[in-house]
PDB file of C-alpha atoms and ligand atoms in Angstrom:
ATOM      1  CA  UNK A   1     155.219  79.359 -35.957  1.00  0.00           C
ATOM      2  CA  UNK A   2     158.213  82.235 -36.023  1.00  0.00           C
ATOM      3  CA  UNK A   3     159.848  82.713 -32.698  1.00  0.00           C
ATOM      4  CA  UNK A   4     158.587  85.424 -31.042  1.00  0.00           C
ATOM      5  CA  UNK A   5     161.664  87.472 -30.384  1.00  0.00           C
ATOM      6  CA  UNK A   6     159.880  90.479 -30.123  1.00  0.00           C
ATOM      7  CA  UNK A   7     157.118  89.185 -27.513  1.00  0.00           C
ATOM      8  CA  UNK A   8     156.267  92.030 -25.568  1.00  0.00           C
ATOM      9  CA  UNK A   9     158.015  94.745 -27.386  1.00  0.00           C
ATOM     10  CA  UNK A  10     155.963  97.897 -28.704  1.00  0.00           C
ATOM     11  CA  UNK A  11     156.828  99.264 -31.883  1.00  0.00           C
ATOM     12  CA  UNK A  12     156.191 102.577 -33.696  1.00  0.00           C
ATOM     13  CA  UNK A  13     156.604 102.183 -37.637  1.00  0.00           C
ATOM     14  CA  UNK A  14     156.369 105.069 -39.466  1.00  0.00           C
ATOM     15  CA  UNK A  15     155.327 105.010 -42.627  1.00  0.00           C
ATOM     16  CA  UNK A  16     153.457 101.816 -42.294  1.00  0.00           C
ATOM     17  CA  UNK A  17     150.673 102.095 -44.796  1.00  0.00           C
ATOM     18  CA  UNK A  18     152.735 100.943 -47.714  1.00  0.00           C
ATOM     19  CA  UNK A  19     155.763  99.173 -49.528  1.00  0.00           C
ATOM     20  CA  UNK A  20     158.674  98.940 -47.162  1.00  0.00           C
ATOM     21  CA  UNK A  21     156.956  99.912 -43.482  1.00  0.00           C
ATOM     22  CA  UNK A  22     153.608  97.717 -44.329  1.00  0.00           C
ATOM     23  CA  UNK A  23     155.917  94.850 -44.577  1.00  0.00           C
ATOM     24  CA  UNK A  24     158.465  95.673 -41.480  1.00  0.00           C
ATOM     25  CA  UNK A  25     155.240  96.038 -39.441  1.00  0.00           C
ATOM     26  CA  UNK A  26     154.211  93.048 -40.711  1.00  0.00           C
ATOM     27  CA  UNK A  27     157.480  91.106 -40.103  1.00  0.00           C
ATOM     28  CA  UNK A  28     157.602  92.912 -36.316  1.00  0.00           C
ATOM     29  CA  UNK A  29     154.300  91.369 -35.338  1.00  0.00           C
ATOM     30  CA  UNK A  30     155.105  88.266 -36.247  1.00  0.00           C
ATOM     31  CA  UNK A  31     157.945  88.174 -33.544  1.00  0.00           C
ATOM     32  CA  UNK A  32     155.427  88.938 -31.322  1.00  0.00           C
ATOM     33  CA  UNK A  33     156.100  92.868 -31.279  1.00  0.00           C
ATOM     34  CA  UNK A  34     152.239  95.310 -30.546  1.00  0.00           C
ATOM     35  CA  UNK A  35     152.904  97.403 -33.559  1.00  0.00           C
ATOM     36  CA  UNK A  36     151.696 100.980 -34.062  1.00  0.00           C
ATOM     37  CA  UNK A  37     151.350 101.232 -37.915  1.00  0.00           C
ATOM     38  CA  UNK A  38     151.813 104.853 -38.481  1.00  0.00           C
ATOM     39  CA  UNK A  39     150.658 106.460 -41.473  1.00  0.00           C
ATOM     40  CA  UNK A  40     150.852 110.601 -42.125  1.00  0.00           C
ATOM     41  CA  UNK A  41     147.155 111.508 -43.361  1.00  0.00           C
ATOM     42  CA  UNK A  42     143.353 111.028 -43.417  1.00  0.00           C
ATOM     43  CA  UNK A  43     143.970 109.783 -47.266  1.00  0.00           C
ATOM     44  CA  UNK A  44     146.530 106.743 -45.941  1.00  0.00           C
ATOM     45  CA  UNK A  45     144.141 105.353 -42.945  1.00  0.00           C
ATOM     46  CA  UNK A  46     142.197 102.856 -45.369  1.00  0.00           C
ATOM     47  CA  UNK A  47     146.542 101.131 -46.596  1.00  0.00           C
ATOM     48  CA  UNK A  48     147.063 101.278 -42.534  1.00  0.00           C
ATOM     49  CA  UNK A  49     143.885  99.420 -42.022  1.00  0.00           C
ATOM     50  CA  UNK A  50     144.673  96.772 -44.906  1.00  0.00           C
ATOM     51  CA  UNK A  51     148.057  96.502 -43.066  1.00  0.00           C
ATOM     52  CA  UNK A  52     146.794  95.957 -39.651  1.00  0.00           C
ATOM     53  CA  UNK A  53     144.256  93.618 -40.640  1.00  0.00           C
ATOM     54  CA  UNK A  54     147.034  91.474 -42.521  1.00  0.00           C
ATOM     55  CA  UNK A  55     149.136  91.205 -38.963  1.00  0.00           C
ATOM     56  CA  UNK A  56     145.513  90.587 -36.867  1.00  0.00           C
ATOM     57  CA  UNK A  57     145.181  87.447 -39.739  1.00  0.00           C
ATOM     58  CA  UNK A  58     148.409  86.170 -38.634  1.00  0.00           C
ATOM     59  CA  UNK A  59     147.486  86.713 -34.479  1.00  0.00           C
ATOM     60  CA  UNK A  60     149.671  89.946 -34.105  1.00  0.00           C
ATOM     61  CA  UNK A  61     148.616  92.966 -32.555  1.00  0.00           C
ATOM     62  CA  UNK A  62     148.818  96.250 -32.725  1.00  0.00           C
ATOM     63  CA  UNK A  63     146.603  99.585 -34.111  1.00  0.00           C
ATOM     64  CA  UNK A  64     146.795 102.394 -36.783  1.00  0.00           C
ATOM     65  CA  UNK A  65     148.047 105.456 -35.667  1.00  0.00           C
ATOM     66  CA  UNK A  66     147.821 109.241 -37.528  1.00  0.00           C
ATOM     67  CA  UNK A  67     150.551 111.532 -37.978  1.00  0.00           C
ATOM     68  CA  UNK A  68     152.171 113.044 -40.005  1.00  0.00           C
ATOM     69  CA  UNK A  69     156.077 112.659 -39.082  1.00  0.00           C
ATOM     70  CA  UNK A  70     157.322 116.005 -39.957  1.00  0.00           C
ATOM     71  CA  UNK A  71     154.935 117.916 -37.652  1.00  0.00           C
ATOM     72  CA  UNK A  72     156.688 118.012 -34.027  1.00  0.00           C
ATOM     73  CA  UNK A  73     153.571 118.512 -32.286  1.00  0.00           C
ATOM     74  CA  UNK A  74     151.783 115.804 -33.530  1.00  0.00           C
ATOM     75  CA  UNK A  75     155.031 113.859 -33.673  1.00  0.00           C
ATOM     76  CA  UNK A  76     154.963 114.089 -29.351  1.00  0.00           C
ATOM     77  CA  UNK A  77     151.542 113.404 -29.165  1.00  0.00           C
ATOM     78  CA  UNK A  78     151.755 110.034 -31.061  1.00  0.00           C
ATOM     79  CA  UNK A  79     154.489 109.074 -28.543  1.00  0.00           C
ATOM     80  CA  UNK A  80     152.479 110.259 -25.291  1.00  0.00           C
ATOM     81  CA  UNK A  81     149.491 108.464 -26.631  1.00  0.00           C
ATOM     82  CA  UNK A  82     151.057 105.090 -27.252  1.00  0.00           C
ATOM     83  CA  UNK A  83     152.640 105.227 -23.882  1.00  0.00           C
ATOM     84  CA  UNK A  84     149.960 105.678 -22.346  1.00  0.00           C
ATOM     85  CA  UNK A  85     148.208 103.027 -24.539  1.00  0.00           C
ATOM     86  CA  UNK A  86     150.954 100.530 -23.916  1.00  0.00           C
ATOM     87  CA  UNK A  87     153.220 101.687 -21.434  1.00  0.00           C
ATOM     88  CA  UNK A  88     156.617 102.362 -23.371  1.00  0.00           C
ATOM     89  CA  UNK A  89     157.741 101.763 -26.683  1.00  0.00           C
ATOM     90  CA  UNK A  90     160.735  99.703 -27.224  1.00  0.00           C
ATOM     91  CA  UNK A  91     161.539  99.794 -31.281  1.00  0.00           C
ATOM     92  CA  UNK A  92     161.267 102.688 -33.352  1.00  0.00           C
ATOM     93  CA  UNK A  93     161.309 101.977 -37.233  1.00  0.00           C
ATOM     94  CA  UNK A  94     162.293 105.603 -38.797  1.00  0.00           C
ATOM     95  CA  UNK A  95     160.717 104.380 -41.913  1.00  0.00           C
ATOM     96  CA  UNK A  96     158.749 107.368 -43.334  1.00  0.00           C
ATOM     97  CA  UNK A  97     160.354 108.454 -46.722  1.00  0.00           C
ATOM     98  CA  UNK A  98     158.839 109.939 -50.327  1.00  0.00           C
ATOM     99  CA  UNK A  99     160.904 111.358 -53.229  1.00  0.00           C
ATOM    100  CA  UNK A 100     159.479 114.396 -55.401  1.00  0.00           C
ATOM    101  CA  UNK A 101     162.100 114.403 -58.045  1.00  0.00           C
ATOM    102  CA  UNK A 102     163.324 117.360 -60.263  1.00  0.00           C
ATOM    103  CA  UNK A 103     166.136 118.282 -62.477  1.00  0.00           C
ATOM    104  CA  UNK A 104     168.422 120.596 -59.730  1.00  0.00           C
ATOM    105  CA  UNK A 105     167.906 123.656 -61.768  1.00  0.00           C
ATOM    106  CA  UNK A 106     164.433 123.313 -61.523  1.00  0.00           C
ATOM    107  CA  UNK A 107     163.520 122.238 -58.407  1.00  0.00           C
ATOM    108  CA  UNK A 108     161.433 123.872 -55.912  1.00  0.00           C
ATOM    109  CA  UNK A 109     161.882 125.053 -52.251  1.00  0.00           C
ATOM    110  CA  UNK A 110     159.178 123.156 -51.396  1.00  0.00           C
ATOM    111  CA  UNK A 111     160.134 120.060 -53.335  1.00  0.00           C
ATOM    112  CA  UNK A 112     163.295 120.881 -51.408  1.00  0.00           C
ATOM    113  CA  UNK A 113     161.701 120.984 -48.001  1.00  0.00           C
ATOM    114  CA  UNK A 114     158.977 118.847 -48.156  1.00  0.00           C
ATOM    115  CA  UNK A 115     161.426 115.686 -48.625  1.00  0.00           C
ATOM    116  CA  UNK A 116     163.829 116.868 -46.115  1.00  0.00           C
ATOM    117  CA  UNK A 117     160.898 117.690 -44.019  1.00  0.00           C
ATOM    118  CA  UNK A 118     159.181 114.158 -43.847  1.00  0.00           C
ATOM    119  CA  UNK A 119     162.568 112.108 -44.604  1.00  0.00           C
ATOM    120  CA  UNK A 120     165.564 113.864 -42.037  1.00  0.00           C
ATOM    121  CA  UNK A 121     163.478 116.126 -39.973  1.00  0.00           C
ATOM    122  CA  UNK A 122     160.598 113.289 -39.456  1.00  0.00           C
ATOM    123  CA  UNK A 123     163.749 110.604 -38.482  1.00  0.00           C
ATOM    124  CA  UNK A 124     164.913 113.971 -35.647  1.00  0.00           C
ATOM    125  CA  UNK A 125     161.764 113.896 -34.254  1.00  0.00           C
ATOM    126  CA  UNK A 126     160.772 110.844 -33.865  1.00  0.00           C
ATOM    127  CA  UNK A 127     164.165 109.095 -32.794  1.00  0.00           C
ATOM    128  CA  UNK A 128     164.470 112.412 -30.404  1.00  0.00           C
ATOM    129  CA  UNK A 129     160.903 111.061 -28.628  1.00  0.00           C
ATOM    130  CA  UNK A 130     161.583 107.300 -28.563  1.00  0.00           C
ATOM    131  CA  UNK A 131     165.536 107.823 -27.195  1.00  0.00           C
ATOM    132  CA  UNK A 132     163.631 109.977 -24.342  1.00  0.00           C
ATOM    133  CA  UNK A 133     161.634 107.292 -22.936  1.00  0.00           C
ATOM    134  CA  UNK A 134     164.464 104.919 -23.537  1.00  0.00           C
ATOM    135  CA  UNK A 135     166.154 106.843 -21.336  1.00  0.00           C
ATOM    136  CA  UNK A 136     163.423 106.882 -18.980  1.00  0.00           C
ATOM    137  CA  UNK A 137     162.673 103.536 -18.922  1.00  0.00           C
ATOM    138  CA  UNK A 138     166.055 101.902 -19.242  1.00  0.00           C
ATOM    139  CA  UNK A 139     166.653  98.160 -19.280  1.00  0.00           C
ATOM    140  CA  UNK A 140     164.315  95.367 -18.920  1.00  0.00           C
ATOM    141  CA  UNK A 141     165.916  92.584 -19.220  1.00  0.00           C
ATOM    142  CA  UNK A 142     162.649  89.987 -19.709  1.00  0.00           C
ATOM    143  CA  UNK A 143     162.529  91.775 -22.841  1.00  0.00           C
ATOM    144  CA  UNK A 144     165.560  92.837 -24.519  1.00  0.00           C
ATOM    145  CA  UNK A 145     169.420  93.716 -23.489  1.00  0.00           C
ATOM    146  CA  UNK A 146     169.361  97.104 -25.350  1.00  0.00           C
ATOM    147  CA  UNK A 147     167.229 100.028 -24.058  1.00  0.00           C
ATOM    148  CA  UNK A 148     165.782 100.176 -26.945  1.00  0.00           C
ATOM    149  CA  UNK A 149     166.518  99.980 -30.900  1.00  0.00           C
ATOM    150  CA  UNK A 150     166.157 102.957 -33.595  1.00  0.00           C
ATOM    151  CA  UNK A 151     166.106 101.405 -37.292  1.00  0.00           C
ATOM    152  CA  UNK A 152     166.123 104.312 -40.041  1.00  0.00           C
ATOM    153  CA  UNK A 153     164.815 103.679 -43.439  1.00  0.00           C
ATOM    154  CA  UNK A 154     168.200 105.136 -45.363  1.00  0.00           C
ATOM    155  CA  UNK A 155     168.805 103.596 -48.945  1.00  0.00           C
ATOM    156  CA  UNK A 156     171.676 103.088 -51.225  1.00  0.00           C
ATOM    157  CA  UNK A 157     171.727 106.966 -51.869  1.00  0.00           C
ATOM    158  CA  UNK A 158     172.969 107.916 -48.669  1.00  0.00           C
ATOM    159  CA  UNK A 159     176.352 107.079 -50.165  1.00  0.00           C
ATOM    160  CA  UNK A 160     175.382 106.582 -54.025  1.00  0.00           C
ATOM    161  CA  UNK A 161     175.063 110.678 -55.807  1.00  0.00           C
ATOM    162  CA  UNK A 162     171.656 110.117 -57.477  1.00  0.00           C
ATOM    163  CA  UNK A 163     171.052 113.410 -61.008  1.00  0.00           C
ATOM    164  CA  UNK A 164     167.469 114.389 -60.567  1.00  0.00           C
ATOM    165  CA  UNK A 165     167.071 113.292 -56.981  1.00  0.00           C
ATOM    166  CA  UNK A 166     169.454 115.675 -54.929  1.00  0.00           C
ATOM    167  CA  UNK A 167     166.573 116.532 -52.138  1.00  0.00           C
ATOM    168  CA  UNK A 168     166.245 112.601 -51.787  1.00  0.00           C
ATOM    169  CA  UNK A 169     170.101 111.810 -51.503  1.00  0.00           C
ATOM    170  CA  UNK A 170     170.454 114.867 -49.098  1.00  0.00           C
ATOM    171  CA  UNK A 171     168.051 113.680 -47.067  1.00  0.00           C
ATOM    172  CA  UNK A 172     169.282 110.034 -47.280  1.00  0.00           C
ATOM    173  CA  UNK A 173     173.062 111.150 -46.787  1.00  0.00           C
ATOM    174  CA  UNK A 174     171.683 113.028 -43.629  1.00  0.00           C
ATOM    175  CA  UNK A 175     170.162 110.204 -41.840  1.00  0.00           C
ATOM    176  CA  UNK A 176     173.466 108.116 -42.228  1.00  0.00           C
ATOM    177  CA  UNK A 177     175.117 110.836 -39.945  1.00  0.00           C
ATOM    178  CA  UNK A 178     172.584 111.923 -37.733  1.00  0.00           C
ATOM    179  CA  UNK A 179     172.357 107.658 -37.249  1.00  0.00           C
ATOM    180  CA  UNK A 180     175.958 107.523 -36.506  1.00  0.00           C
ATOM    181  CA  UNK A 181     175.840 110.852 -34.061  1.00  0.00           C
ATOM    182  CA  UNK A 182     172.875 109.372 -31.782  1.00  0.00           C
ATOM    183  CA  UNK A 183     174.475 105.636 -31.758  1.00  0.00           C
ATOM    184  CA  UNK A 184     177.553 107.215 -30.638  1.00  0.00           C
ATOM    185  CA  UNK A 185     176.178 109.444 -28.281  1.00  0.00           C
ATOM    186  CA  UNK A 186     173.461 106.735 -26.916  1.00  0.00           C
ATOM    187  CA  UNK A 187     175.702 103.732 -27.468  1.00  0.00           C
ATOM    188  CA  UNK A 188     176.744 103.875 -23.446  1.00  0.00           C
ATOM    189  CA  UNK A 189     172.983 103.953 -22.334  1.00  0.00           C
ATOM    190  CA  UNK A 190     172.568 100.897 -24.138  1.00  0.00           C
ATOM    191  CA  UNK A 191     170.037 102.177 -26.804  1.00  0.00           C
ATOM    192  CA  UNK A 192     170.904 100.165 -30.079  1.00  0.00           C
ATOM    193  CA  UNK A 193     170.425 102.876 -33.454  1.00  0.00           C
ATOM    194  CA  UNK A 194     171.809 101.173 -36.675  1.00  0.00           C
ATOM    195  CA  UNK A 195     170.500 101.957 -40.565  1.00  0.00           C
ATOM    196  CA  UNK A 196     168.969  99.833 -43.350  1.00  0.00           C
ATOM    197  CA  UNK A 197     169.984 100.909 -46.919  1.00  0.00           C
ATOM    198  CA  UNK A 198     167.633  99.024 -49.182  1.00  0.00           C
ATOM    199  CA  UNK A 199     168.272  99.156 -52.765  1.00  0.00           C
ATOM    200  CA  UNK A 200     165.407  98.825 -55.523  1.00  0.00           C
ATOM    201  CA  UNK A 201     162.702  97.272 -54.079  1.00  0.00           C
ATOM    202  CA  UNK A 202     159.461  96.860 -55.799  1.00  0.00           C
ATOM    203  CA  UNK A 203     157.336  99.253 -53.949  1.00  0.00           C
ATOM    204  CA  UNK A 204     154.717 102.088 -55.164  1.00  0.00           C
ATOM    205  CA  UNK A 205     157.478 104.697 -54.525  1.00  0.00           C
ATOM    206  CA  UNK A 206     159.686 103.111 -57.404  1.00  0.00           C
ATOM    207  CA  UNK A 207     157.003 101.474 -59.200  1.00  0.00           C
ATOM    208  CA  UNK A 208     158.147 103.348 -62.700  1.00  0.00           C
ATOM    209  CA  UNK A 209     161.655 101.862 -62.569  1.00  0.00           C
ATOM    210  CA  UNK A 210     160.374  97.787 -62.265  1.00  0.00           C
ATOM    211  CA  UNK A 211     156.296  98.098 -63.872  1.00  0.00           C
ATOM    212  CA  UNK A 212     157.589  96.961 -67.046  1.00  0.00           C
ATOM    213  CA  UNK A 213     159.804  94.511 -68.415  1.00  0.00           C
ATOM    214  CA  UNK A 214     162.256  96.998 -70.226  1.00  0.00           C
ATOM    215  CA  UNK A 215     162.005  99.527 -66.795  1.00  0.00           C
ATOM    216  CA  UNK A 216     163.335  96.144 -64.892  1.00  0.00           C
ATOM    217  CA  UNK A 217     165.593  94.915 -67.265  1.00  0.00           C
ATOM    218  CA  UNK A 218     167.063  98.450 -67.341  1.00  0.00           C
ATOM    219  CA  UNK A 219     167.139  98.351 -63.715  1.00  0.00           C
ATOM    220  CA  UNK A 220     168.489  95.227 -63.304  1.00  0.00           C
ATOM    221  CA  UNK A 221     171.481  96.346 -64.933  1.00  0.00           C
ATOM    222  CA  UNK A 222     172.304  98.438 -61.782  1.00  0.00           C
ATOM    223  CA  UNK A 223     171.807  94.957 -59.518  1.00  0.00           C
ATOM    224  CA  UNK A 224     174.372  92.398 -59.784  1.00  0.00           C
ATOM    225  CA  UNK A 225     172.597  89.467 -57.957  1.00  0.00           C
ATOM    226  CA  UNK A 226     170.016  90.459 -60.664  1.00  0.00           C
ATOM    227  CA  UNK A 227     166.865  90.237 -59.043  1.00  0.00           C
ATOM    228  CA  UNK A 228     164.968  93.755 -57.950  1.00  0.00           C
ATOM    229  CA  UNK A 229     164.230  93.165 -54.148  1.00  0.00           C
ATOM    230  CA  UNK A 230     161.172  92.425 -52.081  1.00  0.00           C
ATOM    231  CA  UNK A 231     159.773  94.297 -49.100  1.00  0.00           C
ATOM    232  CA  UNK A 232     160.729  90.792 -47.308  1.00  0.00           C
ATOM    233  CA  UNK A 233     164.131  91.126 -47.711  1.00  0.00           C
ATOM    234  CA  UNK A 234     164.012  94.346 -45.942  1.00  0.00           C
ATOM    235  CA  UNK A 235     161.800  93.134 -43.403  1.00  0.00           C
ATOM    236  CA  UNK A 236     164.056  90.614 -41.884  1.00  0.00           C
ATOM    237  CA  UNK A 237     167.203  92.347 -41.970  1.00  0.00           C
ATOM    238  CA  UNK A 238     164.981  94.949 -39.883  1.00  0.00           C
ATOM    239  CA  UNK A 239     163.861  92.070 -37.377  1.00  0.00           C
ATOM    240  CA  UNK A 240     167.371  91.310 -37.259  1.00  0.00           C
ATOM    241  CA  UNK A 241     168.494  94.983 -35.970  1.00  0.00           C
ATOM    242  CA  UNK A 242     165.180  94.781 -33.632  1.00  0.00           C
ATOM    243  CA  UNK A 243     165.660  91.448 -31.882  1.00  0.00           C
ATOM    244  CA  UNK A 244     168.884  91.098 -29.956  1.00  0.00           C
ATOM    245  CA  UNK A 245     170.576  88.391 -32.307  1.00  0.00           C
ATOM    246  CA  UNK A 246     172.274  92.083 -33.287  1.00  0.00           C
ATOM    247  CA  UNK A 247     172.978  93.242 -29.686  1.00  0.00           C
ATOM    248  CA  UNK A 248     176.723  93.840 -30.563  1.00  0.00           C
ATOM    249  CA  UNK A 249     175.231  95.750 -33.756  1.00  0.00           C
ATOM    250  CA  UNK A 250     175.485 100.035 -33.193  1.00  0.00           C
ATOM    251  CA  UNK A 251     175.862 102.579 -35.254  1.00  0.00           C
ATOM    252  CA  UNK A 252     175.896 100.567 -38.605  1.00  0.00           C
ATOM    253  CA  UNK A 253     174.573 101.008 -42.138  1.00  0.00           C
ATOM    254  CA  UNK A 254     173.486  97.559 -43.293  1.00  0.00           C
ATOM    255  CA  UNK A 255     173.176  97.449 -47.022  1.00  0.00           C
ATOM    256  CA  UNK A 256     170.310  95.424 -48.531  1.00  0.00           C
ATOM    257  CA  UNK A 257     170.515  96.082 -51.862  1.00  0.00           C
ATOM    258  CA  UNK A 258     171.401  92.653 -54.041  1.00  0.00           C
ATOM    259  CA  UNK A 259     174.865  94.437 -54.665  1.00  0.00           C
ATOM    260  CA  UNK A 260     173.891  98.169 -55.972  1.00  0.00           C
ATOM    261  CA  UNK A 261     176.494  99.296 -54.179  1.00  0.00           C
ATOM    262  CA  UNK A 262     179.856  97.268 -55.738  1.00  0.00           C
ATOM    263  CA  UNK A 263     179.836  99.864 -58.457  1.00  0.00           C
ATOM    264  CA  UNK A 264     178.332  97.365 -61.125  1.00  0.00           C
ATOM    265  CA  UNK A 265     179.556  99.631 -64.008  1.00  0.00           C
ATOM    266  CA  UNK A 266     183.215  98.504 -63.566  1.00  0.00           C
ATOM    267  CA  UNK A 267     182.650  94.505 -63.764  1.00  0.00           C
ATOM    268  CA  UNK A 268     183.814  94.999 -67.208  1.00  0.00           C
ATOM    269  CA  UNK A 269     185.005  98.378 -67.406  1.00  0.00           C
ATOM    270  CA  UNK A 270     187.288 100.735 -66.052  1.00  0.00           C
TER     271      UNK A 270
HETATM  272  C1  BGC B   1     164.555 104.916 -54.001  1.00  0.00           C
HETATM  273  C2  BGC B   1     164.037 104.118 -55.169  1.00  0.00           C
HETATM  274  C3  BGC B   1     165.184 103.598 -56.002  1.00  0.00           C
HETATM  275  C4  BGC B   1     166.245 102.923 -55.150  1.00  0.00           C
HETATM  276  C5  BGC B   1     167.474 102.539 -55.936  1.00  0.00           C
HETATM  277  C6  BGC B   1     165.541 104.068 -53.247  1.00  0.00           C
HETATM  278  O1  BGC B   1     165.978 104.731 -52.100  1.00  0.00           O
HETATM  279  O2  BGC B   1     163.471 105.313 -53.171  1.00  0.00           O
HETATM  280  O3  BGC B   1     163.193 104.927 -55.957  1.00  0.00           O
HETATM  281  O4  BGC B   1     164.710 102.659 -56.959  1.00  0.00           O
HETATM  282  O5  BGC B   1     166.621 103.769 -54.093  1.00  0.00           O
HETATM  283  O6  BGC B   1     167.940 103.580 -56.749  1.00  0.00           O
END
């Protein structure tokens, strides 16, 4: 059996219902972490089930929870209600992210500010709630040394300039600073807030680049340890940042991403 080095920790993931936050929540409840699987709509509550019955199999527990990240109202009323529900929450996974791609020139303000909406804005409201009852609660040392631990969803494209995507590598870019702002600014109240930047992993949102043999040999091209990545690898490296094996850990991008980001184009060029 895992150690549980999450045992009574609460954590919100948003974004839970698929790919990358089904298998964080997964990975959370496992190290013995209640998790609220958090999914944005009516339409998603059937994945959230799915993924809360997969961590019930395995003993964990935890429930689905409703809204939609970008809407501040609804955004404090998930927080009240799982406090009250559980009593605090400990880990916040800012995992919540979509893309709705477009050539620049023809891309639409709402294209525009529906990603930035539900990936940056979604990340300011819910890391602005959890750092408020971290800062309420403070320490408790049976559980954890940190006051509690922020992980946001980035990717590769907060530093890699992505043609077709620029709403997507805004918001991406975005998160890496507003991360670095709050870990500065929270760092002395002993609230942990670090990023994971996962590269190509074989999820619904990228299922195009990877469905096919030619799309992943294409894609593998960009990925020197030439393997497209699982939603596993990005789960532990986000139990990692939860647990306090990274206490010392603030502030950081961690880069999951089988090497996307050495510039692969120059290993024999340039
Ligand atoms: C995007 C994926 C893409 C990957 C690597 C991720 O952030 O969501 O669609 O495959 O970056 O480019």
């Amino acid at each position: 059996m895992a150690e549980k080095k999450l045992q009574n920790q609460v954590a919100i993931v948003t974004g839970a219902s698929s790919g990358i936050g089904s298998g964080v929540a997964k990975a959370l409840a496992a190290a013995g972490a209640t998790v609220i699987v958090n999914h944005p709509a009516t339409a998603t509550e059937a994945a959230a089930e799915i993924t809360l019955a997969a961590i019930k199999a395995e003993g964990g527990t935890g429930i689905t929870f409703q809204c939609d990240v970008s809407r501040e109202e609804a955004v404090k009323q998930m927080f009240a209600d799982v406090i009250t529900q559980f009593g605090t929450v400990d880990i916040l996974v800012n995992n919540a992210g979509l893309q709705r791609d477009a050539p620049f020139d023809e891309m639409t303000l709402e294209q525009w500010n529906f990603v930035l909406s539900v990936n940056l804005t979604g990340q300011f409201l819910c890391a602005r709630e959890a750092i408020r009852e971290f800062l309420r609660r403070g320490i408790v040392p049976q559980k954890s040394k940190a006051a509690g631990k922020i992980i946001c969803m980035s990717s590769v494209h907060e530093v890699i300039p992505w043609s077709g995507h620029a709403n997507y590598a805004a918001s991406k870019g975005g998160i890496m600073m507003m991360m670095k702002s709050i870990a500065q600014e929270f760092a002395p109240k002993k609230i942990r807030i670090n990023s994971i930047a996962p590269g190509a992993i074989k999820t619904p949102i990228n299922h195009d680049a990877w469905a096919t043999p030619q799309a992943e040999a294409k894609l593998l091209e960009l990925i020197p340890y030439q393997r497209v990545g699982t939603v596993e690898d990005i789960a532990a490296a986000a139990l990692w940042l939860a647990s306090d094996d990274s206490d010392y850990v603030n502030g950081t991008t961690l880069f999951v991403d089988g090497g996307m980001t050495l510039y692969p184009g120059f290993s024999e060029n340039g």
